[in-house]
PDB file of C-alpha atoms in Angstrom:
ATOM      1  CA  MET A 151     -21.287  14.961  -4.889  1.00  0.00           C
ATOM      2  CA  PRO A 152     -17.795  15.956  -6.072  1.00  0.00           C
ATOM      3  CA  ASP A 153     -15.533  12.981  -6.730  1.00  0.00           C
ATOM      4  CA  GLN A 154     -13.190  13.599  -3.808  1.00  0.00           C
ATOM      5  CA  ALA A 155     -16.083  13.787  -1.352  1.00  0.00           C
ATOM      6  CA  ALA A 156     -17.653  10.637  -2.820  1.00  0.00           C
ATOM      7  CA  VAL A 157     -14.345   8.749  -2.508  1.00  0.00           C
ATOM      8  CA  LEU A 158     -13.921   9.948   1.071  1.00  0.00           C
ATOM      9  CA  ALA A 159     -17.476   8.779   1.840  1.00  0.00           C
ATOM     10  CA  ALA A 160     -16.703   5.349   0.339  1.00  0.00           C
ATOM     11  CA  ASN A 161     -13.511   5.167   2.392  1.00  0.00           C
ATOM     12  CA  ARG A 162     -15.416   6.045   5.578  1.00  0.00           C
ATOM     13  CA  ALA A 163     -18.049   3.439   4.726  1.00  0.00           C
ATOM     14  CA  PHE A 164     -15.261   0.843   4.461  1.00  0.00           C
ATOM     15  CA  TYR A 165     -14.158   1.569   8.044  1.00  0.00           C
ATOM     16  CA  ALA A 166     -17.743   1.823   9.292  1.00  0.00           C
ATOM     17  CA  VAL A 167     -18.510  -1.733   8.136  1.00  0.00           C
ATOM     18  CA  PHE A 168     -15.161  -2.861   9.544  1.00  0.00           C
ATOM     19  CA  ARG A 169     -16.230  -1.392  12.916  1.00  0.00           C
ATOM     20  CA  ARG A 170     -19.609  -3.072  12.913  1.00  0.00           C
ATOM     21  CA  ARG A 171     -18.238  -6.328  11.487  1.00  0.00           C
ATOM     22  CA  ASP A 172     -20.828  -6.448   8.694  1.00  0.00           C
ATOM     23  CA  PHE A 173     -19.420  -8.826   6.088  1.00  0.00           C
ATOM     24  CA  GLY A 174     -22.346  -8.379   3.676  1.00  0.00           C
ATOM     25  CA  ALA A 175     -21.800  -4.636   3.591  1.00  0.00           C
ATOM     26  CA  MET A 176     -18.021  -5.121   3.380  1.00  0.00           C
ATOM     27  CA  LYS A 177     -18.473  -7.361   0.335  1.00  0.00           C
ATOM     28  CA  ALA A 178     -20.644  -4.707  -1.341  1.00  0.00           C
ATOM     29  CA  ILE A 179     -17.969  -2.043  -0.802  1.00  0.00           C
ATOM     30  CA  TRP A 180     -15.369  -4.034  -2.759  1.00  0.00           C
ATOM     31  CA  ALA A 181     -15.576  -3.798  -6.555  1.00  0.00           C
ATOM     32  CA  SER A 182     -17.449  -6.589  -8.298  1.00  0.00           C
ATOM     33  CA  ARG A 183     -15.837  -6.451 -11.745  1.00  0.00           C
ATOM     34  CA  SER A 184     -12.307  -5.150 -11.195  1.00  0.00           C
ATOM     35  CA  PRO A 185      -9.417  -7.305  -9.939  1.00  0.00           C
ATOM     36  CA  LEU A 186      -9.048  -7.165  -6.145  1.00  0.00           C
ATOM     37  CA  SER A 187      -5.909  -7.275  -4.022  1.00  0.00           C
ATOM     38  CA  CYS A 188      -5.145  -6.793  -0.335  1.00  0.00           C
ATOM     39  CA  ILE A 189      -2.065  -6.698   1.893  1.00  0.00           C
ATOM     40  CA  HIS A 190      -2.826  -7.201   5.584  1.00  0.00           C
ATOM     41  CA  PRO A 191      -0.043  -6.440   8.083  1.00  0.00           C
ATOM     42  CA  GLY A 192       2.460  -9.280   8.013  1.00  0.00           C
ATOM     43  CA  TRP A 193       0.654 -11.236   5.315  1.00  0.00           C
ATOM     44  CA  PRO A 194       1.683 -11.995   1.767  1.00  0.00           C
ATOM     45  CA  PRO A 195      -0.440 -10.222  -0.869  1.00  0.00           C
ATOM     46  CA  LEU A 196      -3.893 -11.684  -1.485  1.00  0.00           C
ATOM     47  CA  PHE A 197      -5.510 -11.590  -4.933  1.00  0.00           C
ATOM     48  CA  GLY A 198      -9.034 -12.119  -6.242  1.00  0.00           C
ATOM     49  CA  PRO A 199     -12.422 -11.963  -4.550  1.00  0.00           C
ATOM     50  CA  GLU A 200     -12.193 -15.411  -2.957  1.00  0.00           C
ATOM     51  CA  ASP A 201      -8.959 -14.760  -1.057  1.00  0.00           C
ATOM     52  CA  VAL A 202      -9.489 -11.039  -0.424  1.00  0.00           C
ATOM     53  CA  LEU A 203     -13.120 -11.276   0.723  1.00  0.00           C
ATOM     54  CA  GLY A 204     -12.361 -14.555   2.511  1.00  0.00           C
ATOM     55  CA  SER A 205      -9.705 -12.764   4.572  1.00  0.00           C
ATOM     56  CA  TRP A 206     -12.202 -10.064   5.531  1.00  0.00           C
ATOM     57  CA  GLN A 207     -14.820 -12.648   6.418  1.00  0.00           C
ATOM     58  CA  GLY A 208     -12.289 -14.182   8.814  1.00  0.00           C
ATOM     59  CA  ILE A 209     -11.331 -10.802  10.272  1.00  0.00           C
ATOM     60  CA  LEU A 210     -14.933  -9.639  10.724  1.00  0.00           C
ATOM     61  CA  SER A 211     -15.993 -12.922  12.314  1.00  0.00           C
ATOM     62  CA  HIS A 212     -14.036 -12.218  15.502  1.00  0.00           C
ATOM     63  CA  ARG A 213     -16.215 -11.524  18.486  1.00  0.00           C
ATOM     64  CA  GLU A 214     -14.400  -8.484  19.728  1.00  0.00           C
ATOM     65  CA  THR A 215     -14.742  -5.303  17.737  1.00  0.00           C
ATOM     66  CA  PRO A 216     -11.536  -3.323  17.881  1.00  0.00           C
ATOM     67  CA  VAL A 217     -11.711   0.433  18.289  1.00  0.00           C
ATOM     68  CA  ILE A 218     -10.868   1.836  14.851  1.00  0.00           C
ATOM     69  CA  GLU A 219     -10.203   5.480  14.155  1.00  0.00           C
ATOM     70  CA  CYS A 220      -9.090   7.054  10.892  1.00  0.00           C
ATOM     71  CA  ARG A 221      -6.866  10.109  10.827  1.00  0.00           C
ATOM     72  CA  ASP A 222      -5.412  12.402   8.211  1.00  0.00           C
ATOM     73  CA  GLU A 223      -7.278  10.912   5.261  1.00  0.00           C
ATOM     74  CA  ARG A 224      -5.999  12.307   1.979  1.00  0.00           C
ATOM     75  CA  VAL A 225      -7.815  11.610  -1.261  1.00  0.00           C
ATOM     76  CA  VAL A 226      -5.804  11.744  -4.472  1.00  0.00           C
ATOM     77  CA  MET A 227      -7.635  11.462  -7.790  1.00  0.00           C
ATOM     78  CA  ILE A 228      -5.335   9.426 -10.015  1.00  0.00           C
ATOM     79  CA  GLY A 229      -7.782   9.352 -12.917  1.00  0.00           C
ATOM     80  CA  PRO A 230     -11.382  10.235 -13.750  1.00  0.00           C
ATOM     81  CA  ALA A 231     -12.606   6.978 -12.187  1.00  0.00           C
ATOM     82  CA  GLN A 232      -9.598   6.028 -10.033  1.00  0.00           C
ATOM     83  CA  ALA A 233      -8.613   7.325  -6.619  1.00  0.00           C
ATOM     84  CA  LEU A 234      -6.125   6.636  -3.847  1.00  0.00           C
ATOM     85  CA  VAL A 235      -6.842   7.339  -0.177  1.00  0.00           C
ATOM     86  CA  VAL A 236      -3.868   7.460   2.196  1.00  0.00           C
ATOM     87  CA  LEU A 237      -4.552   7.647   5.914  1.00  0.00           C
ATOM     88  CA  VAL A 238      -3.497   6.602   9.396  1.00  0.00           C
ATOM     89  CA  GLU A 239      -5.611   3.894  11.016  1.00  0.00           C
ATOM     90  CA  VAL A 240      -5.537   3.682  14.805  1.00  0.00           C
ATOM     91  CA  ILE A 241      -6.736   0.200  15.735  1.00  0.00           C
ATOM     92  CA  SER A 242      -6.868  -0.647  19.425  1.00  0.00           C
ATOM     93  CA  GLY A 243      -4.115   1.862  20.055  1.00  0.00           C
ATOM     94  CA  ASN A 244      -1.819   0.663  17.224  1.00  0.00           C
ATOM     95  CA  ALA A 245      -1.180   3.126  14.404  1.00  0.00           C
ATOM     96  CA  LEU A 246      -1.008   1.817  10.836  1.00  0.00           C
ATOM     97  CA  ALA A 247      -0.279   3.746   7.651  1.00  0.00           C
ATOM     98  CA  ALA A 248      -2.790   2.614   5.039  1.00  0.00           C
ATOM     99  CA  SER A 249      -3.655   3.008   1.373  1.00  0.00           C
ATOM    100  CA  ASN A 250      -6.954   2.228  -0.263  1.00  0.00           C
ATOM    101  CA  VAL A 251      -7.428   2.276  -4.037  1.00  0.00           C
ATOM    102  CA  PHE A 252     -10.923   2.954  -5.364  1.00  0.00           C
ATOM    103  CA  VAL A 253     -12.463   2.727  -8.831  1.00  0.00           C
ATOM    104  CA  ARG A 254     -15.851   3.930 -10.027  1.00  0.00           C
ATOM    105  CA  GLU A 255     -18.108   1.131 -11.249  1.00  0.00           C
ATOM    106  CA  ASP A 256     -21.590   2.129 -12.498  1.00  0.00           C
ATOM    107  CA  GLY A 257     -21.305   5.536 -10.885  1.00  0.00           C
ATOM    108  CA  GLU A 258     -20.304   4.226  -7.441  1.00  0.00           C
ATOM    109  CA  TRP A 259     -16.882   4.134  -5.849  1.00  0.00           C
ATOM    110  CA  HIS A 260     -15.657   0.683  -4.840  1.00  0.00           C
ATOM    111  CA  ILE A 261     -12.416  -0.439  -3.224  1.00  0.00           C
ATOM    112  CA  VAL A 262     -10.067  -2.628  -5.291  1.00  0.00           C
ATOM    113  CA  HIS A 263      -6.920  -2.634  -3.105  1.00  0.00           C
ATOM    114  CA  HIS A 264      -6.150  -2.196   0.577  1.00  0.00           C
ATOM    115  CA  GLN A 265      -2.789  -2.206   2.315  1.00  0.00           C
ATOM    116  CA  ALA A 266      -1.889  -1.397   5.924  1.00  0.00           C
ATOM    117  CA  THR A 267       1.617  -1.120   7.403  1.00  0.00           C
ATOM    118  CA  PRO A 268       2.180  -0.873  11.168  1.00  0.00           C
ATOM    119  CA  MET A 269       3.867   2.379  12.144  1.00  0.00           C
ATOM    120  CA  ALA A 270       6.819   2.306  14.528  1.00  0.00           C
ATOM    121  CA  GLU A 271       6.060   3.529  18.031  1.00  0.00           C
ATOM    122  CA  ALA A 272       8.724   6.204  17.620  1.00  0.00           C
ATOM    123  CA  PHE A 273       6.408   7.957  15.170  1.00  0.00           C
ATOM    124  CA  VAL A 274       3.388   7.864  17.445  1.00  0.00           C
ATOM    125  CA  THR A 275       3.071  10.004  20.569  1.00  0.00           C
ATOM    126  CA  ALA A 276       1.244   8.826  23.675  1.00  0.00           C
ATOM    127  CA  GLY A 277      -1.871  10.399  22.212  1.00  0.00           C
ATOM    128  CA  GLY A 278      -1.471   8.489  18.989  1.00  0.00           C
ATOM    129  CA  GLU A 279      -0.626  11.508  16.852  1.00  0.00           C
ATOM    130  CA  ALA A 280       1.767  10.898  14.026  1.00  0.00           C
ATOM    131  CA  GLU A 281       4.772  13.168  14.113  1.00  0.00           C
ATOM    132  CA  PRO A 282       4.924  15.174  10.908  1.00  0.00           C
ATOM    133  CA  GLU A 283       8.579  15.313   9.930  1.00  0.00           C
ATOM    134  CA  PRO A 284      10.697  12.236  10.638  1.00  0.00           C
ATOM    135  CA  GLU A 285      14.301  12.348   9.517  1.00  0.00           C
ATOM    136  CA  PRO A 286      14.806   9.878   6.650  1.00  0.00           C
ATOM    137  CA  ASP A 287      17.831   8.450   8.405  1.00  0.00           C
ATOM    138  CA  SER A 288      16.191   7.932  11.755  1.00  0.00           C
ATOM    139  CA  GLY A 289      13.271   5.728  10.757  1.00  0.00           C
ATOM    140  CA  PRO A 290      13.074   1.989  11.062  1.00  0.00           C
ATOM    141  CA  GLY A 291      12.557   1.954   7.306  1.00  0.00           C
ATOM    142  CA  ARG A 292      16.232   2.756   6.894  1.00  0.00           C
ATOM    143  CA  LEU A 293      17.090  -0.863   7.431  1.00  0.00           C
ATOM    144  CA  LEU A 294      14.706  -2.210   4.869  1.00  0.00           C
ATOM    145  CA  HIS A 295      14.189   0.631   2.439  1.00  0.00           C
TER     146      HIS A 295
ATOM    147  CA  MET B 192       4.655  -2.095 -25.977  1.00  0.00           C
ATOM    148  CA  PRO B 193       1.360  -3.246 -24.424  1.00  0.00           C
ATOM    149  CA  ASP B 194       0.441  -1.286 -21.282  1.00  0.00           C
ATOM    150  CA  GLN B 195       0.983  -4.160 -18.853  1.00  0.00           C
ATOM    151  CA  ALA B 196       4.476  -4.817 -20.191  1.00  0.00           C
ATOM    152  CA  ALA B 197       5.321  -1.104 -20.099  1.00  0.00           C
ATOM    153  CA  VAL B 198       4.139  -0.841 -16.468  1.00  0.00           C
ATOM    154  CA  LEU B 199       6.150  -3.930 -15.522  1.00  0.00           C
ATOM    155  CA  ALA B 200       9.208  -2.389 -17.190  1.00  0.00           C
ATOM    156  CA  ALA B 201       8.693   0.851 -15.214  1.00  0.00           C
ATOM    157  CA  ASN B 202       8.340  -1.161 -12.013  1.00  0.00           C
ATOM    158  CA  ARG B 203      11.564  -3.055 -12.743  1.00  0.00           C
ATOM    159  CA  ALA B 204      13.324   0.224 -13.506  1.00  0.00           C
ATOM    160  CA  PHE B 205      12.237   1.500 -10.080  1.00  0.00           C
ATOM    161  CA  TYR B 206      13.988  -1.434  -8.369  1.00  0.00           C
ATOM    162  CA  ALA B 207      16.986  -1.237 -10.692  1.00  0.00           C
ATOM    163  CA  VAL B 208      17.690   2.358  -9.643  1.00  0.00           C
ATOM    164  CA  PHE B 209      17.067   1.399  -6.018  1.00  0.00           C
ATOM    165  CA  ARG B 210      19.735  -1.316  -6.414  1.00  0.00           C
ATOM    166  CA  ARG B 211      22.303   0.986  -7.953  1.00  0.00           C
ATOM    167  CA  ARG B 212      21.408   3.891  -5.601  1.00  0.00           C
ATOM    168  CA  ASP B 213      20.962   6.350  -8.464  1.00  0.00           C
ATOM    169  CA  PHE B 214      18.928   9.219  -7.040  1.00  0.00           C
ATOM    170  CA  GLY B 215      18.778  11.161 -10.319  1.00  0.00           C
ATOM    171  CA  ALA B 216      17.233   8.183 -12.079  1.00  0.00           C
ATOM    172  CA  MET B 217      14.941   7.511  -9.098  1.00  0.00           C
ATOM    173  CA  LYS B 218      13.663  11.088  -9.276  1.00  0.00           C
ATOM    174  CA  ALA B 219      12.931  10.682 -12.997  1.00  0.00           C
ATOM    175  CA  ILE B 220      10.894   7.534 -12.353  1.00  0.00           C
ATOM    176  CA  TRP B 221       8.491   9.366 -10.020  1.00  0.00           C
ATOM    177  CA  ALA B 222       5.753  11.414 -11.705  1.00  0.00           C
ATOM    178  CA  SER B 223       6.453  15.099 -12.132  1.00  0.00           C
ATOM    179  CA  ARG B 224       2.897  16.465 -12.299  1.00  0.00           C
ATOM    180  CA  SER B 225       0.773  14.071 -10.230  1.00  0.00           C
ATOM    181  CA  PRO B 226       0.611  14.117  -6.408  1.00  0.00           C
ATOM    182  CA  LEU B 227       3.141  11.734  -4.822  1.00  0.00           C
ATOM    183  CA  SER B 228       2.848   9.643  -1.672  1.00  0.00           C
ATOM    184  CA  CYS B 229       4.941   6.946  -0.041  1.00  0.00           C
ATOM    185  CA  ILE B 230       4.686   4.659   2.989  1.00  0.00           C
ATOM    186  CA  HIS B 231       8.024   3.176   4.072  1.00  0.00           C
ATOM    187  CA  PRO B 232       7.946   0.324   6.612  1.00  0.00           C
ATOM    188  CA  GLY B 233       7.247   1.757  10.052  1.00  0.00           C
ATOM    189  CA  TRP B 234       6.960   5.345   8.841  1.00  0.00           C
ATOM    190  CA  PRO B 235       3.963   7.642   8.715  1.00  0.00           C
ATOM    191  CA  PRO B 236       2.758   8.433   5.187  1.00  0.00           C
ATOM    192  CA  LEU B 237       4.838  10.945   3.245  1.00  0.00           C
ATOM    193  CA  PHE B 238       3.260  13.338   0.735  1.00  0.00           C
ATOM    194  CA  GLY B 239       4.577  15.568  -2.017  1.00  0.00           C
ATOM    195  CA  PRO B 240       7.824  15.533  -3.996  1.00  0.00           C
ATOM    196  CA  GLU B 241       9.911  17.180  -1.284  1.00  0.00           C
ATOM    197  CA  ASP B 242       9.156  14.619   1.426  1.00  0.00           C
ATOM    198  CA  VAL B 243       8.814  11.571  -0.859  1.00  0.00           C
ATOM    199  CA  LEU B 244      11.917  12.217  -2.969  1.00  0.00           C
ATOM    200  CA  GLY B 245      13.785  13.461   0.116  1.00  0.00           C
ATOM    201  CA  SER B 246      13.144  10.122   1.805  1.00  0.00           C
ATOM    202  CA  TRP B 247      14.526   8.271  -1.221  1.00  0.00           C
ATOM    203  CA  GLN B 248      17.542  10.537  -1.352  1.00  0.00           C
ATOM    204  CA  GLY B 249      18.264   9.563   2.272  1.00  0.00           C
ATOM    205  CA  ILE B 250      17.713   5.866   1.576  1.00  0.00           C
ATOM    206  CA  LEU B 251      19.866   5.817  -1.560  1.00  0.00           C
ATOM    207  CA  SER B 252      22.681   7.740   0.105  1.00  0.00           C
ATOM    208  CA  HIS B 253      23.621   4.793   2.309  1.00  0.00           C
ATOM    209  CA  ARG B 254      26.910   3.243   1.394  1.00  0.00           C
ATOM    210  CA  GLU B 255      25.818  -0.352   1.478  1.00  0.00           C
ATOM    211  CA  THR B 256      23.578  -1.529  -1.308  1.00  0.00           C
ATOM    212  CA  PRO B 257      21.145  -4.117  -0.027  1.00  0.00           C
ATOM    213  CA  VAL B 258      20.396  -7.152  -2.150  1.00  0.00           C
ATOM    214  CA  ILE B 259      16.925  -6.519  -3.593  1.00  0.00           C
ATOM    215  CA  GLU B 260      14.906  -9.111  -5.434  1.00  0.00           C
ATOM    216  CA  CYS B 261      11.355  -8.787  -6.723  1.00  0.00           C
ATOM    217  CA  ARG B 262       9.015 -11.765  -6.835  1.00  0.00           C
ATOM    218  CA  ASP B 263       5.508 -12.467  -8.010  1.00  0.00           C
ATOM    219  CA  GLU B 264       4.910  -9.084  -9.641  1.00  0.00           C
ATOM    220  CA  ARG B 265       1.307  -8.672 -10.690  1.00  0.00           C
ATOM    221  CA  VAL B 266       0.221  -5.748 -12.828  1.00  0.00           C
ATOM    222  CA  VAL B 267      -3.393  -4.631 -12.596  1.00  0.00           C
ATOM    223  CA  MET B 268      -4.631  -1.972 -14.995  1.00  0.00           C
ATOM    224  CA  ILE B 269      -7.045   0.150 -12.967  1.00  0.00           C
ATOM    225  CA  GLY B 270      -7.669   2.622 -15.787  1.00  0.00           C
ATOM    226  CA  PRO B 271      -6.385   3.516 -19.256  1.00  0.00           C
ATOM    227  CA  ALA B 272      -3.496   5.492 -17.731  1.00  0.00           C
ATOM    228  CA  GLN B 273      -3.430   4.060 -14.185  1.00  0.00           C
ATOM    229  CA  ALA B 274      -1.923   0.819 -12.935  1.00  0.00           C
ATOM    230  CA  LEU B 275      -1.169  -1.003  -9.700  1.00  0.00           C
ATOM    231  CA  VAL B 276       1.749  -3.396  -9.284  1.00  0.00           C
ATOM    232  CA  VAL B 277       1.663  -5.754  -6.297  1.00  0.00           C
ATOM    233  CA  LEU B 278       4.768  -7.802  -5.535  1.00  0.00           C
ATOM    234  CA  VAL B 279       7.008  -9.315  -2.895  1.00  0.00           C
ATOM    235  CA  GLU B 280      10.312  -7.523  -2.307  1.00  0.00           C
ATOM    236  CA  VAL B 281      13.117  -9.541  -0.750  1.00  0.00           C
ATOM    237  CA  ILE B 282      15.590  -7.037   0.696  1.00  0.00           C
ATOM    238  CA  SER B 283      18.652  -8.460   2.429  1.00  0.00           C
ATOM    239  CA  GLY B 284      16.665 -11.573   3.254  1.00  0.00           C
ATOM    240  CA  ASN B 285      13.569  -9.760   4.596  1.00  0.00           C
ATOM    241  CA  ALA B 286      10.349 -10.217   2.629  1.00  0.00           C
ATOM    242  CA  LEU B 287       8.019  -7.254   2.189  1.00  0.00           C
ATOM    243  CA  ALA B 288       4.655  -7.121   0.467  1.00  0.00           C
ATOM    244  CA  ALA B 289       4.596  -4.001  -1.694  1.00  0.00           C
ATOM    245  CA  SER B 290       2.300  -1.956  -3.903  1.00  0.00           C
ATOM    246  CA  ASN B 291       3.328   0.579  -6.492  1.00  0.00           C
ATOM    247  CA  VAL B 292       0.822   2.833  -8.247  1.00  0.00           C
ATOM    248  CA  PHE B 293       1.754   4.146 -11.691  1.00  0.00           C
ATOM    249  CA  VAL B 294       0.198   6.769 -13.963  1.00  0.00           C
ATOM    250  CA  ARG B 295       0.980   7.571 -17.588  1.00  0.00           C
ATOM    251  CA  GLU B 296       2.319  11.099 -18.108  1.00  0.00           C
ATOM    252  CA  ASP B 297       3.192  12.109 -21.679  1.00  0.00           C
ATOM    253  CA  GLY B 298       3.150   8.503 -22.812  1.00  0.00           C
ATOM    254  CA  GLU B 299       5.500   7.235 -20.077  1.00  0.00           C
ATOM    255  CA  TRP B 300       4.620   5.347 -16.921  1.00  0.00           C
ATOM    256  CA  HIS B 301       5.693   7.039 -13.680  1.00  0.00           C
ATOM    257  CA  ILE B 302       5.261   5.983 -10.071  1.00  0.00           C
ATOM    258  CA  VAL B 303       2.992   8.106  -7.858  1.00  0.00           C
ATOM    259  CA  HIS B 304       2.699   5.901  -4.744  1.00  0.00           C
ATOM    260  CA  HIS B 305       4.821   3.222  -3.076  1.00  0.00           C
ATOM    261  CA  GLN B 306       4.065   1.207   0.043  1.00  0.00           C
ATOM    262  CA  ALA B 307       5.921  -1.736   1.574  1.00  0.00           C
ATOM    263  CA  THR B 308       4.816  -3.849   4.530  1.00  0.00           C
ATOM    264  CA  PRO B 309       7.174  -6.352   6.192  1.00  0.00           C
ATOM    265  CA  MET B 310       5.873  -9.907   5.938  1.00  0.00           C
ATOM    266  CA  ALA B 311       5.847 -12.112   9.014  1.00  0.00           C
ATOM    267  CA  GLU B 312       8.510 -14.800   9.056  1.00  0.00           C
ATOM    268  CA  ALA B 313       5.792 -17.438   9.324  1.00  0.00           C
ATOM    269  CA  PHE B 314       4.861 -16.680   5.728  1.00  0.00           C
ATOM    270  CA  VAL B 315       8.370 -16.941   4.380  1.00  0.00           C
ATOM    271  CA  THR B 316      10.200 -20.240   4.031  1.00  0.00           C
ATOM    272  CA  ALA B 317      13.944 -20.552   4.453  1.00  0.00           C
ATOM    273  CA  GLY B 318      14.248 -19.944   0.727  1.00  0.00           C
ATOM    274  CA  GLY B 319      12.209 -16.774   0.975  1.00  0.00           C
ATOM    275  CA  GLU B 320       9.200 -18.126  -0.905  1.00  0.00           C
ATOM    276  CA  ALA B 321       5.862 -16.815   0.204  1.00  0.00           C
ATOM    277  CA  GLU B 322       3.445 -19.553   1.166  1.00  0.00           C
ATOM    278  CA  PRO B 323       0.409 -19.353  -1.039  1.00  0.00           C
ATOM    279  CA  GLU B 324      -2.575 -19.984   1.206  1.00  0.00           C
ATOM    280  CA  PRO B 325      -2.394 -18.675   4.765  1.00  0.00           C
ATOM    281  CA  GLU B 326      -5.408 -19.247   6.950  1.00  0.00           C
ATOM    282  CA  PRO B 327      -7.082 -15.909   7.673  1.00  0.00           C
ATOM    283  CA  ASP B 328      -7.188 -16.736  11.382  1.00  0.00           C
ATOM    284  CA  SER B 329      -3.573 -17.711  11.705  1.00  0.00           C
ATOM    285  CA  GLY B 330      -1.881 -14.567  10.442  1.00  0.00           C
ATOM    286  CA  PRO B 331      -0.431 -11.788  12.500  1.00  0.00           C
ATOM    287  CA  GLY B 332      -2.922  -9.512  10.759  1.00  0.00           C
ATOM    288  CA  ARG B 333      -5.617 -11.067  12.903  1.00  0.00           C
ATOM    289  CA  LEU B 334      -4.588  -8.896  15.792  1.00  0.00           C
ATOM    290  CA  LEU B 335      -4.638  -5.640  13.908  1.00  0.00           C
ATOM    291  CA  HIS B 336      -7.097  -6.169  11.091  1.00  0.00           C
TER     292      HIS B 336
END
């Protein structure tokens, strides 16, 4: 399988285990030898398998499975064994802009970093579609960035 | 200079040009040959030099320079020429958890991806220090992730 397709498959597997709240499978998707980090919406950064996987164990232990859709996934190869996937997550009707960093360990792609940032409602139509061309000055990011 | 120190220096240069609103220098810090992406708080993902650098041109053109501090920078080498920096940005008193991805082009480290996510006030003390050990169930991320 070409690298980009393999990375996209690993990224889809990440959301599939999220959907079915399978912590064992989630653990296997994260890298086992590389340093791990994760930034959940609103949280400070988490580092290392204990804190990162512990956060996912907590998240996946909730009884209600949110509806999770992924849109506009873009895979960027940043090295021969390193890739970045940028996408829009739609979770229970909330849109988040997300990045996932993958590395290849023993021929398989594993996630080493995840970050999700809630998108402002102004950028999401009633149908949840992201608008393509916001004006830099009009976004909520203007205040912070 | 060892790679980690060189990446940290590139990351600090990124915030230094942000502080002094120097778009020419900001442009030079971004990679010139690798694909670029950027997720500002609240915005949909931006891709490519036109949209990414255009957003920074808009941000840096504001008259008021916010006070920007960086805390807890951690550099992770994810390949021989690829690195991830995770940190807390404190911008005009608001804390954001941020990730910057760097690649080496012609011996120099350049940024290819930036993402910042506002941190919930619950995780920031009056002094702006991130609390080290949030409970996975208590964070605002519980609702979305």
